Short mmCIF file of C-alpha atoms and ligand atoms in Angstrom, two decimals:
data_model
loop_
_atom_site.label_atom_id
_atom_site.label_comp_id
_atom_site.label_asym_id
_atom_site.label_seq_id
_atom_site.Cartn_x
_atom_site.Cartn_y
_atom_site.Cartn_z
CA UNK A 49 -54.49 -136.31 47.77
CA UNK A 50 -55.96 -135.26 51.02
CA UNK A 51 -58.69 -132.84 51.55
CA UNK A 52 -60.42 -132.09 55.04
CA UNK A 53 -64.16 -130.13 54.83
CA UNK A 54 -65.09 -128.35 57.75
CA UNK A 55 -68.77 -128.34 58.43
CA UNK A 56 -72.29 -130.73 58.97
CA UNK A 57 -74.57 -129.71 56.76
CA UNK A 58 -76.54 -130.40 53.21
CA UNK A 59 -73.90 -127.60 52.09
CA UNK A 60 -70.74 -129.74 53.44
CA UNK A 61 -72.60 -132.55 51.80
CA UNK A 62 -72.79 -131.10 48.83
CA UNK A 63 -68.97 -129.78 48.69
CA UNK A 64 -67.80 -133.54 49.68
CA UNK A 65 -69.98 -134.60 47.17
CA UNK A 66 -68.63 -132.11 44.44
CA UNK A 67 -64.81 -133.30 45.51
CA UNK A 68 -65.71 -137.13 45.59
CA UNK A 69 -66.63 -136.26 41.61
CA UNK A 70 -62.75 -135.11 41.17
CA UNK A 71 -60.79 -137.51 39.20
CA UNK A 72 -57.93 -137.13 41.53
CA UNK A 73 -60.21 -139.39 43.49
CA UNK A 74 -59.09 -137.51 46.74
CA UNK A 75 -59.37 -138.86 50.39
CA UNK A 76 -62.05 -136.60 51.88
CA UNK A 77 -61.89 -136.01 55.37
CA UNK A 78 -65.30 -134.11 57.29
CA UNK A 79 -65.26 -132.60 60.44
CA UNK A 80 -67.78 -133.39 62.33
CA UNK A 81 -69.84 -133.84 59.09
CA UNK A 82 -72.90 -136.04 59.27
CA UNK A 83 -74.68 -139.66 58.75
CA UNK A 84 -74.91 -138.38 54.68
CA UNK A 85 -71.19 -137.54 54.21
CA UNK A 86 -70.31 -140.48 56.27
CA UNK A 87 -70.88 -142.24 52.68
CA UNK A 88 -68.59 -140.60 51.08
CA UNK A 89 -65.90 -139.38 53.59
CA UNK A 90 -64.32 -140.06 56.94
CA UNK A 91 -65.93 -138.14 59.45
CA UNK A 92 -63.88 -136.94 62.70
CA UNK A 93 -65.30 -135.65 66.03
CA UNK A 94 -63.74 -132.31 65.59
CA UNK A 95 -66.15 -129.53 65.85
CA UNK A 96 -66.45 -126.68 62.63
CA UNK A 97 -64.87 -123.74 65.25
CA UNK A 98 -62.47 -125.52 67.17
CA UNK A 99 -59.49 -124.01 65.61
CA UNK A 100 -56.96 -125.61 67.05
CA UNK A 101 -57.75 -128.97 66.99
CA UNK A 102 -58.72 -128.60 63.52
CA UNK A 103 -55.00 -127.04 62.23
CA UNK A 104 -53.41 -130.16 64.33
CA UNK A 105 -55.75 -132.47 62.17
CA UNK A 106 -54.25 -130.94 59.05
CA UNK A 107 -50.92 -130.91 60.11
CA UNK A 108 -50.66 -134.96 61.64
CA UNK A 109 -52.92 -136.30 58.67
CA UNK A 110 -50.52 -133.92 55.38
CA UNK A 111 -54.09 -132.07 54.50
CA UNK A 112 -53.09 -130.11 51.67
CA UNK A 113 -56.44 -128.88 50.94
CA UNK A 114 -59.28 -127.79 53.60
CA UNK A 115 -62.70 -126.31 52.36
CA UNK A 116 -64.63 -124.28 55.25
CA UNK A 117 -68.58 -124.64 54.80
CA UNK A 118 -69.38 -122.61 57.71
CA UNK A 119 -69.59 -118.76 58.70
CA UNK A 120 -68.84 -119.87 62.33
CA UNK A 121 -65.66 -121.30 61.27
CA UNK A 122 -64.59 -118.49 59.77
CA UNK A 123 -65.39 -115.87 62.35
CA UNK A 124 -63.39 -118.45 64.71
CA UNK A 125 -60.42 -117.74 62.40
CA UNK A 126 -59.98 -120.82 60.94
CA UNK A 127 -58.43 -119.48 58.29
CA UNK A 128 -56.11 -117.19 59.48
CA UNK A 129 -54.70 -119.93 61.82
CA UNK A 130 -54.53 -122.23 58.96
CA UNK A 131 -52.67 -120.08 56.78
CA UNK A 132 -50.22 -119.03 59.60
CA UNK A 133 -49.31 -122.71 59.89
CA UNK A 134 -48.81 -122.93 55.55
CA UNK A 135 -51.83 -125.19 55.03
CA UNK A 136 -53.63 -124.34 52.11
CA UNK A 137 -57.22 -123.24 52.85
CA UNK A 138 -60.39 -122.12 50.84
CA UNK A 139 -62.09 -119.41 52.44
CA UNK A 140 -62.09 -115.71 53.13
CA UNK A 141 -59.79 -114.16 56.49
CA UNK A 142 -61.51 -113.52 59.62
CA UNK A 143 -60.83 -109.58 58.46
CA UNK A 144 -62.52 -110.27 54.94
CA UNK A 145 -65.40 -112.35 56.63
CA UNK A 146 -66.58 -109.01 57.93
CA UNK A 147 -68.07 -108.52 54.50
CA UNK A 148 -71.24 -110.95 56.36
CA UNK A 149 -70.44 -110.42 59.70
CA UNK A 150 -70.82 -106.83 59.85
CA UNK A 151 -73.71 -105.21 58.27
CA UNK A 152 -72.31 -102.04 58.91
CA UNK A 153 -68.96 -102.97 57.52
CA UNK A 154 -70.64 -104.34 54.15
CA UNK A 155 -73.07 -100.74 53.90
CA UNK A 156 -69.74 -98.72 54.18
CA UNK A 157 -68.48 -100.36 51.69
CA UNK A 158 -71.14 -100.52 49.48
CA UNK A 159 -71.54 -97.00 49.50
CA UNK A 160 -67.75 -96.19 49.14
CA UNK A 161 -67.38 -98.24 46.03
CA UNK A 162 -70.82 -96.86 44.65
CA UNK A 163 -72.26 -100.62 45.26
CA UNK A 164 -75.99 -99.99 44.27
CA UNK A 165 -78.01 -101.16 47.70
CA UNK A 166 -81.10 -99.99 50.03
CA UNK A 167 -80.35 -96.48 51.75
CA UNK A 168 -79.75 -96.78 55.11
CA UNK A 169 -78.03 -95.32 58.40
CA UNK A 170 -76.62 -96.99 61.68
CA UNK A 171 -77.40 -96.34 65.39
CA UNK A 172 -76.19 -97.69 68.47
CA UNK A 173 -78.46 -95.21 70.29
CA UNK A 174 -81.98 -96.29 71.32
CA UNK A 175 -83.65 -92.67 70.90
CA UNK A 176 -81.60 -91.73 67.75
CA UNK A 177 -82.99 -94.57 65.41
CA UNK A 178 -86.80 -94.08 66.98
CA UNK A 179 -86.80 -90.77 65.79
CA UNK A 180 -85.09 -91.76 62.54
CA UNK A 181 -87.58 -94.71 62.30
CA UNK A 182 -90.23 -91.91 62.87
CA UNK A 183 -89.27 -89.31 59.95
CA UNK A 184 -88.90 -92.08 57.72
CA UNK A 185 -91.76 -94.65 56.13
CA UNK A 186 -93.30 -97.96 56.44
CA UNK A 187 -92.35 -100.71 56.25
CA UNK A 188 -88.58 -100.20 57.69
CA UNK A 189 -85.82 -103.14 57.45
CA UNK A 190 -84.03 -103.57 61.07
CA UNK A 191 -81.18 -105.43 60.83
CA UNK A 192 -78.91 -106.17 64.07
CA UNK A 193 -75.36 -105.40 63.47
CA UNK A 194 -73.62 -108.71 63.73
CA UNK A 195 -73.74 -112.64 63.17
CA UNK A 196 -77.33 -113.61 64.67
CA UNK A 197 -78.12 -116.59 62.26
CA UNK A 198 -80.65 -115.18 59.90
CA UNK A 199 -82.74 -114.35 62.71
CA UNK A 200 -81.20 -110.34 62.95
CA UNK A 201 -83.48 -109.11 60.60
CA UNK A 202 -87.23 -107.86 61.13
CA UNK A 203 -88.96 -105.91 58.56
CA UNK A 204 -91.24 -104.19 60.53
CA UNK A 205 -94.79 -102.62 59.24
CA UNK A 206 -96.41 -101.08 62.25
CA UNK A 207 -94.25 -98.35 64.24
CA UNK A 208 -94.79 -100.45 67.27
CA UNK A 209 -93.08 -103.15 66.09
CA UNK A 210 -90.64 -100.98 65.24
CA UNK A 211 -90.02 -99.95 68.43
CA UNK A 212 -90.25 -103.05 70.17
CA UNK A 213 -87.84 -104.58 67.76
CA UNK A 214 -85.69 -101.59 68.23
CA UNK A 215 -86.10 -101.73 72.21
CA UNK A 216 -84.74 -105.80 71.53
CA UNK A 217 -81.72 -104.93 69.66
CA UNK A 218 -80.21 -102.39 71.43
CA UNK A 219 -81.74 -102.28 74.84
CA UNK A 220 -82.77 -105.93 75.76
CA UNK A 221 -79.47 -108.55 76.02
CA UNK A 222 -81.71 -110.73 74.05
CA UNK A 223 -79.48 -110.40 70.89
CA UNK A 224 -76.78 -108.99 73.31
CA UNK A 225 -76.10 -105.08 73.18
CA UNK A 226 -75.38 -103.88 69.45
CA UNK A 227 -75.76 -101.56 66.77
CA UNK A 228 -78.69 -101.47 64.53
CA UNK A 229 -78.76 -100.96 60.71
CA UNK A 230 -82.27 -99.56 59.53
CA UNK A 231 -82.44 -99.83 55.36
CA UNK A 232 -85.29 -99.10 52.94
CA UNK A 233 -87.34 -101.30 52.41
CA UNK A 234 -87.06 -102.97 48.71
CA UNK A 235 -89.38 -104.91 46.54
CA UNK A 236 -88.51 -107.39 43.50
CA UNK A 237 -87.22 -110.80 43.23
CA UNK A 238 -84.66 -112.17 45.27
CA UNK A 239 -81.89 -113.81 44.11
CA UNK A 240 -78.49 -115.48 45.00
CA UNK A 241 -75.24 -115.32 43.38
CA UNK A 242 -71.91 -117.05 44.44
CA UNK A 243 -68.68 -116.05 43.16
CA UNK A 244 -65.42 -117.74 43.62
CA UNK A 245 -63.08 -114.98 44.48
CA UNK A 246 -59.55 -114.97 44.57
CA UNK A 247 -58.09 -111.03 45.29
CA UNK A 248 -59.70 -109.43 42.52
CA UNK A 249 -60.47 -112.59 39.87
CA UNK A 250 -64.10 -113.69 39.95
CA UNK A 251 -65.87 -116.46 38.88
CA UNK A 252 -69.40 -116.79 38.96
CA UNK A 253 -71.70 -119.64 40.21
CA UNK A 254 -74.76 -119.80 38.20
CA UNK A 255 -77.84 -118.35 39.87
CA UNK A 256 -79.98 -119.32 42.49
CA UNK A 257 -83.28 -118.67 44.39
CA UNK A 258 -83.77 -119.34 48.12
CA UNK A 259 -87.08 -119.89 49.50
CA UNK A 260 -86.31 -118.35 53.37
CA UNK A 261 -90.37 -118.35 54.73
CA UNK A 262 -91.34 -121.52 56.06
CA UNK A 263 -94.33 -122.57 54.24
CA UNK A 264 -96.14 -122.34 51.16
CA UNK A 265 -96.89 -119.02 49.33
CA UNK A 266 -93.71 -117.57 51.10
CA UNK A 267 -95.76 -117.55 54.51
CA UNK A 268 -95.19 -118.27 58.51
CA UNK A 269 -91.76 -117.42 59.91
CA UNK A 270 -87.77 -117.30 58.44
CA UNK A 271 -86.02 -120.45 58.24
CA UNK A 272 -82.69 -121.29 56.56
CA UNK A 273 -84.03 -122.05 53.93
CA UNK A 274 -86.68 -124.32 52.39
CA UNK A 275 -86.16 -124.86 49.00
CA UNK A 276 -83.23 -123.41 46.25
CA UNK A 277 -83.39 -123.77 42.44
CA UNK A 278 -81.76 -122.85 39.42
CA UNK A 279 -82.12 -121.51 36.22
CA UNK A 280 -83.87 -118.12 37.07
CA UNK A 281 -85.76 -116.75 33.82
CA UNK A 282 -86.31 -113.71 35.53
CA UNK A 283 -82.93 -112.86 35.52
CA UNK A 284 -81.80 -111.69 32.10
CA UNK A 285 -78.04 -111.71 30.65
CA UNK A 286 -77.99 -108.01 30.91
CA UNK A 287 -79.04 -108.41 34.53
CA UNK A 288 -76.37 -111.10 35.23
CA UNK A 289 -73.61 -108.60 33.67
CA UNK A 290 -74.83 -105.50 35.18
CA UNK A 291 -74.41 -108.28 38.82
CA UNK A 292 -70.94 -109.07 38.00
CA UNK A 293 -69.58 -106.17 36.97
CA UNK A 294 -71.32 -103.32 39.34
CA UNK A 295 -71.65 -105.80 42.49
CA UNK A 296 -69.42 -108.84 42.51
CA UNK A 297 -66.39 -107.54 40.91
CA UNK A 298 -66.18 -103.76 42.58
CA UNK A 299 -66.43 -105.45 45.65
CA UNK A 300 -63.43 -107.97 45.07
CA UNK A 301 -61.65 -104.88 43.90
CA UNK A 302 -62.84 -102.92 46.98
CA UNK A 303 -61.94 -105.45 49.44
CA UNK A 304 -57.89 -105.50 47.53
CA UNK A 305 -57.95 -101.94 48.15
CA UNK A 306 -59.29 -101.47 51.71
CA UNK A 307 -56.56 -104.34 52.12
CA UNK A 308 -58.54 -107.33 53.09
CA UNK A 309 -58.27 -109.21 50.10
CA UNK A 310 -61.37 -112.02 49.86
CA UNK A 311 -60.84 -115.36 48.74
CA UNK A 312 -63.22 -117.76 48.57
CA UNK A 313 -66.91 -117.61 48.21
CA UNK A 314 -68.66 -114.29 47.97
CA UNK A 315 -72.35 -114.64 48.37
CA UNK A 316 -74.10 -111.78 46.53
CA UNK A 317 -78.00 -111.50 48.63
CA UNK A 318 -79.42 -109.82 45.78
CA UNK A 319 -82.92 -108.29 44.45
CA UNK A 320 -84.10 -107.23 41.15
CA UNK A 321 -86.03 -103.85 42.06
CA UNK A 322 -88.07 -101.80 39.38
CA UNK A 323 -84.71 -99.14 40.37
CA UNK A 324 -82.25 -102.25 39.18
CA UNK A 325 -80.51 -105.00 40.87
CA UNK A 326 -79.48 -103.97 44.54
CA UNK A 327 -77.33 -105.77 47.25
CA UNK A 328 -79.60 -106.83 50.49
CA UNK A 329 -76.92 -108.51 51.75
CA UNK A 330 -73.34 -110.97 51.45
CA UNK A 331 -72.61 -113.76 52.92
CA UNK A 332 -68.57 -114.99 53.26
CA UNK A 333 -69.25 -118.29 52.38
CA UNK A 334 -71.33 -121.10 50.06
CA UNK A 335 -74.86 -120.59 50.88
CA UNK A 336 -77.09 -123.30 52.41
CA UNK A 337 -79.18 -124.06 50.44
CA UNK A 338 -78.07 -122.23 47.33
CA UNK A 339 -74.49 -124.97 47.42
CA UNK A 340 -76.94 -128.05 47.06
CA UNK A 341 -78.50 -126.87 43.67
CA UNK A 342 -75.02 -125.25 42.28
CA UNK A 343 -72.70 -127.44 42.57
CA UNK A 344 -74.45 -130.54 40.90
CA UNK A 345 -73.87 -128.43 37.58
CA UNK A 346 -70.19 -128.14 38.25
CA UNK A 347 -68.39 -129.99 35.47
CA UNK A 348 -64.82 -128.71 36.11
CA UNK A 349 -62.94 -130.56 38.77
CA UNK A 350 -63.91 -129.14 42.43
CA UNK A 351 -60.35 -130.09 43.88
CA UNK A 352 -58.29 -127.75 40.79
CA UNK A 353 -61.40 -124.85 41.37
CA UNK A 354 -60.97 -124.80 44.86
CA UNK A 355 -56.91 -125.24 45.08
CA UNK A 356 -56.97 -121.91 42.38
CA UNK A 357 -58.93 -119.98 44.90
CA UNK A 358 -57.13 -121.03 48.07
CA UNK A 359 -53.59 -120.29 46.13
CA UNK A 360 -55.15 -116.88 45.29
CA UNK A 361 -54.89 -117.89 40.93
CA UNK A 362 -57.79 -117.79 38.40
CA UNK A 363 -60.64 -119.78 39.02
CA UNK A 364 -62.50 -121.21 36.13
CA UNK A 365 -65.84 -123.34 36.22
CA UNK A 366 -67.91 -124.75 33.84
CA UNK A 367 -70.99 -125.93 34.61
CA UNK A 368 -73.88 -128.31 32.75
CA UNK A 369 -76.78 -126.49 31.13
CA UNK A 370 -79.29 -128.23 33.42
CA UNK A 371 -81.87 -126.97 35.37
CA UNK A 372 -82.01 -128.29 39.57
CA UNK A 373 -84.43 -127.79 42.44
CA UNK A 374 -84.24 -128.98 45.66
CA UNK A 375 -87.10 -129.53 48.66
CA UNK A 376 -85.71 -129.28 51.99
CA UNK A 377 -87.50 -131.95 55.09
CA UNK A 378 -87.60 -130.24 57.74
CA UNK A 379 -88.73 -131.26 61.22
CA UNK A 380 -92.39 -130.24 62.45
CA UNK A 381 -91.86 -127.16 63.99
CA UNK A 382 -89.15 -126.16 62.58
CA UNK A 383 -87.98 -123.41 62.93
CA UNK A 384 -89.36 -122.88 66.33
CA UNK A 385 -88.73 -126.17 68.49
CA UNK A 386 -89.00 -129.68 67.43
CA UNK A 387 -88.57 -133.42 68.58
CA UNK A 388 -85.47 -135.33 66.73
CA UNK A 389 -84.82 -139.32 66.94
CA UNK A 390 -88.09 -140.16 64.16
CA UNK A 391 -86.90 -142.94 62.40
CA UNK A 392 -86.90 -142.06 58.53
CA UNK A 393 -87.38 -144.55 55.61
CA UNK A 394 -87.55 -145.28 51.84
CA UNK A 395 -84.44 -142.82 51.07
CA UNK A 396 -83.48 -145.73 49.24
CA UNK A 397 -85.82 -145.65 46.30
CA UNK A 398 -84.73 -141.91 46.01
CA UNK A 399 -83.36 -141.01 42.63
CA UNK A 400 -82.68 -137.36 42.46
CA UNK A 401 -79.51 -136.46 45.19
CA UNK A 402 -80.26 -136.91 48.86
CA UNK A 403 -78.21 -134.43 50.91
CA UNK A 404 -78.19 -134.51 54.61
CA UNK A 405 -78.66 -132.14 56.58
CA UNK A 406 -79.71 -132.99 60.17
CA UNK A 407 -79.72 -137.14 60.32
CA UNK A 408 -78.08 -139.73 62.85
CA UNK A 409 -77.69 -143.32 62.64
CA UNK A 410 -79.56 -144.78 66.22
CA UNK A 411 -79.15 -148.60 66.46
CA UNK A 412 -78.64 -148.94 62.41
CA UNK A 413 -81.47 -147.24 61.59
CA UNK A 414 -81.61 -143.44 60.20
CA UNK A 415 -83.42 -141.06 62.74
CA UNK A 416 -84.04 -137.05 62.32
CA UNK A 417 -81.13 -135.26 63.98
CA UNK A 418 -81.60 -131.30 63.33
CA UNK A 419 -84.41 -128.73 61.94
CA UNK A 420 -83.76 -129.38 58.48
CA UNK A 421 -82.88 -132.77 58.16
CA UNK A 422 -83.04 -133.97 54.27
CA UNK A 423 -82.79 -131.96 51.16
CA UNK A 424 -84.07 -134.01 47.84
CA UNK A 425 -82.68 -132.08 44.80
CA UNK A 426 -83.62 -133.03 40.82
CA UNK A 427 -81.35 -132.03 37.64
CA UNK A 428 -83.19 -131.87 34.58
CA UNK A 429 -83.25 -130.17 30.93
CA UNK A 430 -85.97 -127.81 32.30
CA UNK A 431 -87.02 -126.58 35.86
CA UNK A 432 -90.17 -127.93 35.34
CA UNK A 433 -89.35 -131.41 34.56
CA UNK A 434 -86.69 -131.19 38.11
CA UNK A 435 -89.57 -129.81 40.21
CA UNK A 436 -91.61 -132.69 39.29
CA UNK A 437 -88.92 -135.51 39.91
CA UNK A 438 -88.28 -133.55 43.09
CA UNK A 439 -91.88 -134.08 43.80
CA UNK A 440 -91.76 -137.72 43.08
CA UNK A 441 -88.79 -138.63 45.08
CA UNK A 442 -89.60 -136.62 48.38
CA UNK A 443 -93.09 -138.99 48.24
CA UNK A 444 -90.93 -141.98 48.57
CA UNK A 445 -89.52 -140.78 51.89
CA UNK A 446 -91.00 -141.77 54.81
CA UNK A 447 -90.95 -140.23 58.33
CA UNK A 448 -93.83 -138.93 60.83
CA UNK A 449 -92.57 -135.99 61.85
CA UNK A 450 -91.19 -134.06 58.87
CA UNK A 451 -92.82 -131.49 56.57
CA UNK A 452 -92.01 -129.47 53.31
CA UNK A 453 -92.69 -127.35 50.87
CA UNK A 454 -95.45 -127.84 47.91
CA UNK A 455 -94.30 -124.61 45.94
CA UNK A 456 -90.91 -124.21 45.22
CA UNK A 457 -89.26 -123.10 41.87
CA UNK A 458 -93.07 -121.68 41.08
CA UNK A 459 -91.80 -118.30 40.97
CA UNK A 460 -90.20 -119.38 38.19
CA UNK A 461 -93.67 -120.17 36.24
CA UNK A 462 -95.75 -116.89 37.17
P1 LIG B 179 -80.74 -110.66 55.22
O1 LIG B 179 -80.42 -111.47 56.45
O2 LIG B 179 -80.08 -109.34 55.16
O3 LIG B 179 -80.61 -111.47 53.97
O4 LIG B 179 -82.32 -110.42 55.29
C1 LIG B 179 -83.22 -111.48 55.39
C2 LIG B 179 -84.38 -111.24 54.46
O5 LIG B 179 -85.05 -110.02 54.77
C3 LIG B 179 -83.96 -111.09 53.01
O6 LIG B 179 -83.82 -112.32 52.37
C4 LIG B 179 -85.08 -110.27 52.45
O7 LIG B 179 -86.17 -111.10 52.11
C5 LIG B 179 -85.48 -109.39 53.60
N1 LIG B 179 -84.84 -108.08 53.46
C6 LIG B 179 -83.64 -107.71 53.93
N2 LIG B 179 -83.36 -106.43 53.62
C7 LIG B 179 -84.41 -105.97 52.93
C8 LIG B 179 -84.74 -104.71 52.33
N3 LIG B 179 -83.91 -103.65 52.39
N4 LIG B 179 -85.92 -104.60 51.69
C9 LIG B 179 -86.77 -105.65 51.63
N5 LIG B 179 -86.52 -106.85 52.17
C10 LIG B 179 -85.37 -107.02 52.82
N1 LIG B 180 -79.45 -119.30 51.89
C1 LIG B 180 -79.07 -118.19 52.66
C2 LIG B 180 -77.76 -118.35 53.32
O1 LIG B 180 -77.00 -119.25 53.09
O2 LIG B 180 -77.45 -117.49 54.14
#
């Protein structure tokens, strides 16, 4: 069997990885994937949103299953083109993707389907959401109204940032010209939770927690993400069916009846408030770096999970009781600007799984390539016994110009 994985990151590393486990023993195929998935698959020179090249690909080499990793992909319409050709496909429509695309699309329909999430209204005018800003209270969520990489969102706490924020998003070109959504601002614990979704049948990933901030103690600016674990004892079995059954499965439902029918991953973006669990966002796709901690705990067979979902039957999982945590290397300066080319060493004495996610090969030696460039993540009975082998291995690695984080998975121990 034949499967092609569209993407470059620790994500696609982890999905190759997660197929390379299949007994089917498939021939994995990456495009462009990277020096770590170079291990375990062929990687071709095709990049994640050129469409076209990437159907012909399928087509010449009898694909018969292709796994997207990326949101770029998808809002290239990847999958639409694939499926026009017959070539079976794992991921969401362009028309589905919208769900993470559009903020305003995913509020509608939140509120339509009674989807419990942050109040909120959306403005295209400059004046209109100032003086809506202006009635309402501080802090105030601004999020830009379309794909900006995690970097669309500014929770503002003075009303001059406010307005200079708003002035950026729909005056400036800076994020280009747009529509704003402005939310209430929520408190609690955040939380990630990935369904497969095919039409209305849901299966859930178990849970994980991001770290977005940059450094320790959740400070300094966003990133994509620093550090994911699982096995959240903050989040209760009554909170985990109240999830699936108020959040994940109305909106599978939802999307079948506004006919664009989802299939693939749904990424719930959620937060435990004092009011309950409320949606802060969804993504269309595996999360980076939830995918790195979640699928080492898959025990069913990725190819058969992934084949259900892309021909639109039941997908079932099972997954190990174990507990995972991952630190991400990142490059210093990340995510502001940063050098690349530092040769990087010891990743052989590693024990927990080494995903790439920014690395090269320069003369036979492997170099930083990206902002985050290595992701060390530890399975274990407990989450404390995987944060400290996570500890131990990222030690071993040795490059000059890479940092990480000290803390993560400690929310887990307050
Ligand atoms: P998003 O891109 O929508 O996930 O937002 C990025 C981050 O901003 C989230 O992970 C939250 O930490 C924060 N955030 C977004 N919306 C809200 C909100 N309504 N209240 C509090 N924090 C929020
Ligand atoms: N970890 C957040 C994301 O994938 O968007």
């Amino acid at each position: 069997m034949k499967v092609l994985v569209i993407g470059s990151g620790g994500r696609e590393h982890a999905i190759v990885e997660a197929l390379s486990r299949s007994p089917k023993a498939p021939k994995i195929y990456a495009a462009p994937g990277n020096a770590g998935i170079a291990q375990l698959a062929e990687c071709v020179a095709i990049k994640d949103t050129e469409v076209e090249k990437l159907v012909e690909f399928a087509k010449t080499n009898n694909i018969e299953l292709t796994v997207v990793g990326p949101e770029a992909s998808l809002a290239a319409g990847v999958v639409d083109a694939f499926r026009a050709e017959g070539l079976k496909i794992f991921g969401p429509t362009k028309a589905a993707a919208e769900i993470e695309a559009s903020k305003d699309f995913a509020k509608r329909l939140m509120v339509k389907y009674d989807v419990p999430t942050a109040a909120y209204a959306t403005f295209s005018d400059f004046e209109e959401a100032l003086a809506y800003v202006r009635k309402g209270t501080l802090p105030t969520v601004l999020k830009y109204d379309g794909l900006a990489a995690g970097k669309g969102v500014v929770i503002a706490t003075t009303m001059e940032e406010a307005e200079a924020t708003l002035r950026d998003m729909l005056l400036d070109t800076k994020f280009g010209a747009g529509r704003v959504v402005i939310e209430e601002f929520l408190t609690g614990e955040e939380f990630s939770l990935m369904c497969f979704v095919a039409g209305n049948k849901v299966c859930p990933m178990p849970v994980a927690q991001d770290h977005k901030r940059a450094y320790d103690n959740d400070e300094g600016p966003n990133t994509g993400g620093m550090g994911a674990y699982t096995q959240l004892p903050f989040i209760t079995e009554e909170d985990h069916a109240y999830a699936m059954e108020k959040i994940m499965q109305r909106v599978a439902d939802a999307m079948v009846k506004e006919g664009t029918p989802f299939t693939g991953v749904l990424y719930g973006g959620l937060m435990k408030t004092p009011q309950g669990i409320k949606v802060i966002e969804f993504n269309a796709r595996f999360g980076d770096p939830e995918t790195e901690v979640v699928l080492p705990r898959l025990k069913s067979d990725a190819v058969d999970v992934f084949t259900a979902v892309a021909c639109n039957e039941e997908p079932r999982a099972e997954w190990s009781d174990e507990a995972t945590l991952g630190i991400v290397l990142a490059s210093k300066g990340y995510p502001g600007s940063y050098d690349k080319g530092f040769v990087i060493r010891g990743t052989e004495r590693v024990e927990s799984k080494l995903y790439h996610m920014g690395t090269a090969m320069k003369d036979g030696e492997l170099v930083t390539a990206g902002g985050r460039v290595m992701f060390v993540v530890a399975s274990a009975p407990t989450l404390r016994e995987a944060q400290a082998k996570a500890r131990e291995d990222i030690a071993k690695i040795e490059c000059e110009n890479l940092f990480h984080r000290t803390d993560i998975g400690n929310k887990a121990f307050k």
